Amino acid sequence: MVKVEKNPNYKRIATEEAFCPVEMLDLWKKVLASPDCDPGFNSLIGFYMSSQAARPQHIMKCLTDLGEQRLAHMDESGIDRQVIALTSPGVQVLDSETAVSFVKVANDELAEACKHHPDRFTGMIAIAPQNPAEAAKEIERATALGLKGIIVNSHTHGAYLDDPACAEIFAAAEAAGQPLYLHPNTPPRDMIGPMLEKGLDGAIFGFTVETGMHALRLITAGVFDRFPKLQVILGHLGETLVFQADRIDYMHQATVKSNRYESMKPIGRKPSEYLKDNFTITTSGFVEEKPIKYVMDFMGAERVMYAMDYPYQHVNEQVVQLDNLNISDEDKKRFFQTNAERVFGIA
Ligand code: 1DF
Ligand code: MN
């Protein structure tokens, strides 16, 4: 891979970067061994934890490192700072009690690494959505440790954050001024069948369908009417929603007007308006100019940020490709640096 030099005009902050404590792997092993193991988890993590192929081996080696190897990779890729989160699905496949206790371990470990490398690492807060009251407490505790942003790896045992019980999580995020990064997970058991059948359940497609739907559930359930200050970050150029927005707006008003679903009540604004005001989008692996410029135009240049998705898309050439995007110098600095500094509150 090419070595990417620092850019004199902006810092490069990568905003959807993953880590995994070794203790997490032990907990995952037990889940994989259980007879009713979630098929998506088995497909994804079962693969990464057993494959001898080069890519998964590289990924596993990178995930557990929060020190010299990660810093060396960042130097080679020209990345000034990583915003790091517990990799998917984190604690969300565990039982509630184990999940609640393990997020503290993961958050302490990440906060410690960030203290050692304050100018290179920013860490996000992992929570256990299984227990919203404890998740709210952890948001408060980990905010005090200096962590920035809250990572939720989409569904938790097939449950979604629009569940009224999760209001406590949104209230805590708003109170702490923390954005919530809604990151992909494999589709739950009820959704994954035809995707798994053809190998489409993971990052190739299943991730974005499931996560885009999760974000749309939050919008249509009225979460942003109840929590207007809540800010959500979506990766992968908006997990399809930006490209679907026009159609979603039309069909949403049509569906509400005809009283089709008890579960789809009127909301304050058009779905696309929440997308523009309550969301920030990251690229996480997208490098083609046309879709990126379309998303910048739709969201505004203040609401699109760079992400590499290390170590899953660890490709230095793509950093150069994004450096060469045909956008103004001001927008490029927003994209690589200042939007992330503002959204995550990086000093
Ligand atoms: C993959 C991609 C895996 C992403 C991830 O977590 C992940 C992958 C386990 O390529 O299998 O977060 N991703 O965000 O695109
Ligand atoms: Mn990712």
Coordinates of C-alpha atoms and ligand atoms in Angstrom, one line a residue:
M1 CA 0.0 0.0 0.0
V2 CA 1.1 3.5 -0.7
K3 CA 2.3 5.7 2.2
V4 CA 0.1 8.8 2.5
E5 CA 1.8 12.0 3.6
K6 CA 0.2 14.4 6.0
N7 CA -1.9 17.2 4.4
P8 CA -0.8 20.7 5.2
N9 CA -4.3 22.1 4.8
Y10 CA -6.3 19.9 7.2
K11 CA -6.1 17.1 9.7
R12 CA -7.6 13.8 8.6
I13 CA -10.0 12.5 11.3
A14 CA -11.4 9.1 10.6
T15 CA -14.7 8.7 12.4
E16 CA -15.9 5.0 12.2
E17 CA -12.9 3.1 13.3
A18 CA -13.1 -0.2 15.3
F19 CA -11.4 -1.9 18.2
C20 CA -12.1 -5.1 20.2
P21 CA -10.8 -5.9 23.6
V22 CA -9.4 -9.5 23.9
E23 CA -11.9 -10.2 26.7
M24 CA -14.7 -9.5 24.3
L25 CA -13.5 -12.4 22.1
D26 CA -13.8 -14.7 25.1
L27 CA -17.4 -13.7 25.6
W28 CA -18.2 -14.0 21.9
K29 CA -16.7 -17.5 21.9
K30 CA -19.3 -18.6 24.5
V31 CA -22.1 -17.1 22.4
L32 CA -20.9 -18.8 19.3
A33 CA -20.9 -22.1 21.1
S34 CA -24.5 -21.8 22.2
P35 CA -27.0 -24.0 20.2
D36 CA -29.4 -21.1 19.5
C37 CA -26.6 -18.7 18.4
D38 CA -27.9 -15.8 16.3
P39 CA -27.3 -16.7 12.6
G40 CA -26.0 -13.2 11.7
F41 CA -23.5 -13.2 14.5
N42 CA -22.4 -16.8 13.6
S43 CA -22.0 -15.7 10.0
L44 CA -20.0 -12.6 10.8
I45 CA -18.0 -13.1 14.0
G46 CA -17.9 -16.9 13.6
F47 CA -16.0 -16.2 10.3
Y48 CA -13.6 -13.6 11.7
M49 CA -12.7 -15.7 14.7
S50 CA -12.0 -18.9 12.8
S51 CA -10.8 -18.0 9.2
Q52 CA -7.2 -18.4 8.3
A53 CA -7.5 -16.2 5.2
A54 CA -5.4 -13.0 4.9
R55 CA -8.1 -10.4 5.3
P56 CA -9.8 -11.7 8.5
Q57 CA -6.3 -12.5 10.0
H58 CA -5.2 -8.9 9.4
I59 CA -8.5 -7.5 10.8
M60 CA -8.3 -9.6 14.0
K61 CA -4.7 -8.5 14.5
C62 CA -5.7 -4.8 14.1
L63 CA -8.9 -4.9 16.2
T64 CA -7.3 -5.8 19.5
D65 CA -4.4 -3.2 19.2
L66 CA -4.8 0.2 20.7
G67 CA -1.1 1.0 20.6
E68 CA 1.9 1.0 18.3
Q69 CA 0.5 -1.0 15.4
R70 CA -2.6 1.1 15.1
L71 CA -0.5 4.3 15.3
A72 CA 1.9 3.0 12.6
H73 CA -1.1 2.2 10.4
M74 CA -2.5 5.6 10.9
D75 CA 0.9 7.2 10.1
E76 CA 1.1 5.1 6.9
S77 CA -2.5 6.1 5.9
G78 CA -2.0 9.8 6.8
I79 CA -4.7 9.6 9.4
D80 CA -4.1 12.2 12.2
R81 CA -6.9 10.9 14.5
Q82 CA -9.2 7.9 14.8
V83 CA -12.6 8.1 16.5
I84 CA -12.7 4.5 17.8
A85 CA -15.6 2.4 18.8
L86 CA -16.2 -1.1 20.1
T87 CA -16.6 -3.2 17.0
S88 CA -20.0 -4.6 15.9
P89 CA -22.0 -6.3 17.5
G90 CA -20.1 -5.6 20.7
V91 CA -22.0 -6.5 23.8
Q92 CA -25.4 -6.5 22.0
V93 CA -25.3 -10.2 21.5
L94 CA -24.8 -10.9 25.2
D95 CA -27.3 -11.4 28.0
S96 CA -28.2 -8.2 29.7
E97 CA -26.2 -8.7 32.9
T98 CA -23.0 -9.6 31.1
A99 CA -23.5 -6.7 28.6
V100 CA -24.0 -4.1 31.4
S101 CA -20.8 -5.2 33.2
F102 CA -18.7 -5.6 30.1
V103 CA -19.3 -2.1 28.6
K104 CA -17.5 -0.7 31.7
V105 CA -14.5 -2.8 31.0
A106 CA -14.4 -1.8 27.3
N107 CA -15.0 1.9 28.0
D108 CA -12.3 2.0 30.7
E109 CA -9.8 0.3 28.3
L110 CA -10.6 2.7 25.5
A111 CA -10.5 5.8 27.7
E112 CA -7.1 4.7 29.0
A113 CA -5.7 4.4 25.5
C114 CA -7.1 7.8 24.6
K115 CA -5.4 9.3 27.7
H116 CA -2.1 7.8 26.4
H117 CA -2.6 9.2 22.9
P118 CA -4.8 12.3 23.3
D119 CA -3.8 13.8 20.0
R120 CA -4.4 10.6 18.0
F121 CA -7.3 8.7 19.6
T122 CA -10.9 9.7 20.4
G123 CA -13.1 7.0 21.9
M124 CA -16.8 6.4 21.8
I125 CA -19.0 5.1 24.6
A126 CA -20.3 1.6 24.3
I127 CA -23.6 0.9 26.0
A128 CA -25.8 -2.1 26.6
P129 CA -29.3 -1.2 25.1
Q130 CA -30.6 -4.4 26.9
N131 CA -30.8 -2.2 30.0
P132 CA -31.7 1.4 29.2
A133 CA -31.4 2.6 32.8
E134 CA -27.9 1.3 33.1
A135 CA -27.0 2.5 29.6
A136 CA -28.1 6.0 30.7
K137 CA -25.8 5.8 33.7
E138 CA -22.9 4.6 31.6
I139 CA -23.3 7.5 29.2
E140 CA -22.9 9.8 32.2
R141 CA -20.0 7.9 33.7
A142 CA -18.1 7.5 30.4
T143 CA -18.7 11.2 29.4
A144 CA -16.8 12.1 32.6
L145 CA -13.9 9.8 31.5
G146 CA -13.6 11.9 28.3
L147 CA -15.2 9.6 25.8
K148 CA -17.1 11.2 22.9
G149 CA -20.1 9.9 21.1
I150 CA -22.2 6.8 21.9
I151 CA -21.9 3.7 19.7
V152 CA -24.9 1.5 19.1
N153 CA -24.4 -1.4 16.8
S154 CA -28.0 -1.4 15.4
H155 CA -30.5 -4.0 16.7
T156 CA -30.1 -5.8 20.1
H157 CA -31.5 -9.3 19.9
G158 CA -33.9 -8.0 17.2
A159 CA -35.0 -5.0 19.3
Y160 CA -34.8 -1.4 18.1
L161 CA -34.1 1.9 19.8
D162 CA -37.6 3.2 19.0
D163 CA -38.9 1.0 21.8
P164 CA -40.3 3.4 24.4
A165 CA -38.1 1.8 27.0
C166 CA -35.1 3.3 25.2
A167 CA -36.2 6.9 25.8
E168 CA -33.9 7.0 28.8
I169 CA -30.9 6.4 26.4
F170 CA -31.9 9.4 24.2
A171 CA -32.6 11.6 27.3
A172 CA -29.1 10.8 28.6
A173 CA -27.5 11.4 25.2
E174 CA -29.2 14.8 24.9
A175 CA -28.3 15.7 28.5
A176 CA -24.7 14.8 28.0
G177 CA -24.6 16.5 24.6
Q178 CA -23.4 13.3 23.1
P179 CA -24.2 12.2 19.5
L180 CA -25.3 8.6 18.9
Y181 CA -23.5 6.7 16.2
L182 CA -25.9 4.1 14.8
H183 CA -23.5 1.6 13.3
P184 CA -24.4 -1.6 11.3
N185 CA -25.0 -5.1 12.6
T186 CA -26.0 -8.2 10.7
P187 CA -29.8 -8.4 10.2
P188 CA -31.7 -10.2 13.0
R189 CA -33.0 -13.8 12.7
D190 CA -36.4 -12.7 11.2
M191 CA -34.8 -10.7 8.4
I192 CA -31.6 -12.5 7.5
G193 CA -32.7 -15.7 5.7
P194 CA -32.6 -14.8 2.0
M195 CA -29.5 -12.7 2.5
L196 CA -27.6 -15.4 4.2
E197 CA -28.6 -17.8 1.5
K198 CA -26.5 -15.8 -1.0
G199 CA -23.8 -14.4 1.2
L200 CA -25.3 -10.9 1.3
D201 CA -25.9 -10.6 5.0
G202 CA -22.7 -8.7 5.9
A203 CA -21.1 -5.4 5.0
I204 CA -21.8 -6.0 1.3
F205 CA -25.5 -5.2 1.7
G206 CA -27.3 -6.7 4.8
F207 CA -25.7 -4.2 7.1
T208 CA -26.9 -1.1 5.3
V209 CA -30.5 -2.4 4.7
E210 CA -30.8 -3.3 8.4
T211 CA -29.2 -0.1 9.7
G212 CA -31.0 2.2 7.3
M213 CA -34.3 0.6 8.4
H214 CA -33.3 1.2 12.1
A215 CA -32.7 4.9 11.5
L216 CA -36.0 5.2 9.5
R217 CA -37.8 3.5 12.4
L218 CA -36.5 6.2 14.8
I219 CA -37.7 8.9 12.4
T220 CA -41.2 7.5 11.7
A221 CA -41.7 6.5 15.4
G222 CA -41.4 10.2 16.2
V223 CA -38.2 9.9 18.3
F224 CA -37.0 13.3 17.0
D225 CA -40.2 15.0 17.9
R226 CA -39.7 13.9 21.5
F227 CA -35.9 14.5 21.4
P228 CA -35.4 17.4 19.0
K229 CA -31.8 18.0 20.1
L230 CA -30.8 14.4 19.6
Q231 CA -28.0 14.0 17.0
V232 CA -27.5 10.6 15.2
I233 CA -24.5 9.7 13.0
L234 CA -25.0 7.2 10.2
G235 CA -22.1 5.7 8.2
H236 CA -21.8 4.3 4.7
L237 CA -23.2 7.5 3.1
G238 CA -26.4 7.4 5.1
E239 CA -27.2 3.7 5.0
T240 CA -29.3 4.2 1.8
L241 CA -31.6 6.8 3.4
V242 CA -30.3 9.9 1.6
F243 CA -30.8 8.2 -1.8
Q244 CA -34.3 7.0 -0.8
A245 CA -35.4 10.3 0.9
D246 CA -37.6 11.6 -1.9
R247 CA -39.6 8.4 -2.2
I248 CA -39.8 8.0 1.6
D249 CA -41.3 11.5 2.0
Y250 CA -44.0 10.8 -0.5
M251 CA -44.9 7.3 0.7
H252 CA -44.8 8.4 4.3
Q253 CA -47.3 11.1 3.9
A254 CA -49.5 8.9 1.7
T255 CA -49.4 6.1 4.2
V256 CA -50.2 8.3 7.2
K257 CA -53.0 10.1 5.4
S258 CA -54.7 6.8 4.5
N259 CA -54.5 5.5 8.1
R260 CA -52.9 2.3 6.9
Y261 CA -50.9 1.4 10.0
E262 CA -51.7 1.8 13.7
S263 CA -47.9 2.0 14.1
M264 CA -47.4 4.9 11.7
K265 CA -48.8 8.0 13.3
P266 CA -48.4 11.5 12.0
I267 CA -45.0 13.1 12.9
G268 CA -44.1 16.8 13.0
R269 CA -42.1 17.0 9.8
K270 CA -41.2 15.2 6.6
P271 CA -38.7 12.3 7.2
S272 CA -36.1 14.0 5.0
E273 CA -36.3 17.1 7.3
Y274 CA -35.2 15.0 10.3
L275 CA -32.5 13.5 8.2
K276 CA -31.1 16.9 7.4
D277 CA -31.4 18.3 11.0
N278 CA -30.8 15.4 13.3
F279 CA -28.2 13.3 11.4
T280 CA -24.6 13.6 10.3
I281 CA -23.4 11.2 7.6
T282 CA -19.9 9.5 7.3
T283 CA -18.4 8.0 4.2
S284 CA -17.0 4.8 5.9
G285 CA -15.6 3.2 2.8
F286 CA -17.4 5.1 0.0
V287 CA -14.9 6.8 -2.3
E288 CA -16.8 7.6 -5.5
E289 CA -17.1 11.3 -6.1
K290 CA -20.7 11.5 -7.5
P291 CA -22.6 9.9 -4.6
I292 CA -20.4 11.7 -2.0
K293 CA -21.1 15.1 -3.7
Y294 CA -24.8 14.2 -3.9
V295 CA -24.9 13.5 -0.1
M296 CA -23.0 16.7 0.6
D297 CA -25.4 18.7 -1.5
F298 CA -28.4 17.0 0.2
M299 CA -27.2 17.2 3.8
G300 CA -25.1 20.4 3.6
A301 CA -21.3 20.3 3.7
E302 CA -21.4 20.6 7.5
R303 CA -23.0 17.2 7.9
V304 CA -20.7 14.9 6.0
M305 CA -17.6 13.5 7.6
Y306 CA -14.7 11.2 6.6
A307 CA -14.5 7.6 7.9
M308 CA -12.1 4.8 6.8
D309 CA -13.8 2.0 8.6
Y310 CA -10.5 0.6 9.8
P311 CA -9.6 -2.2 9.9
Y312 CA -12.4 -3.4 7.6
Q313 CA -11.6 -1.1 4.7
H314 CA -7.9 -0.5 5.4
V315 CA -7.0 0.9 2.0
N316 CA -4.5 3.8 1.9
E317 CA -5.1 4.6 -1.8
Q318 CA -8.6 5.5 -1.0
V319 CA -7.4 8.3 1.3
V320 CA -5.6 9.8 -1.7
Q321 CA -8.7 9.4 -3.8
L322 CA -10.8 11.4 -1.2
D323 CA -8.0 14.1 -1.0
N324 CA -8.6 14.6 -4.7
L325 CA -12.4 15.1 -4.4
N326 CA -13.5 18.0 -6.6
I327 CA -15.0 20.1 -3.8
S328 CA -13.9 23.5 -2.4
D329 CA -10.9 23.7 0.0
E330 CA -13.3 24.9 2.7
D331 CA -15.6 21.9 2.3
K332 CA -12.7 19.5 2.2
K333 CA -11.4 20.8 5.5
R334 CA -15.0 20.4 6.9
F335 CA -15.1 16.9 5.5
F336 CA -11.8 15.7 6.9
Q337 CA -11.5 17.7 10.1
T338 CA -13.7 20.4 11.4
N339 CA -17.1 18.6 11.2
A340 CA -15.8 15.8 13.3
E341 CA -14.2 18.2 15.8
R342 CA -17.6 19.9 16.2
V343 CA -19.8 16.8 16.2
F344 CA -17.7 14.9 18.7
G345 CA -16.5 17.9 20.7
I346 CA -12.8 17.2 20.0
A347 CA -10.8 20.0 21.5
Ligands
1DF1 C1 -17.3 -5.5 8.5 C2 -17.6 -4.2 8.1 C3 -17.4 -5.9 9.8 C4 -18.0 -3.3 9.1 C5 -17.7 -4.9 10.8 O1 -17.8 -5.2 12.1 C6 -18.0 -3.6 10.4 C7 -17.0 -6.5 7.5 C8 -17.7 -6.6 12.6 O2 -16.4 -6.1 6.4 O3 -17.2 -7.7 7.7 O4 -18.2 -2.7 11.3 N1 -18.4 -2.0 8.6 O5 -18.7 -1.1 9.3 O6 -18.5 -1.8 7.3
MN2 MN -17.9 0.1 10.6

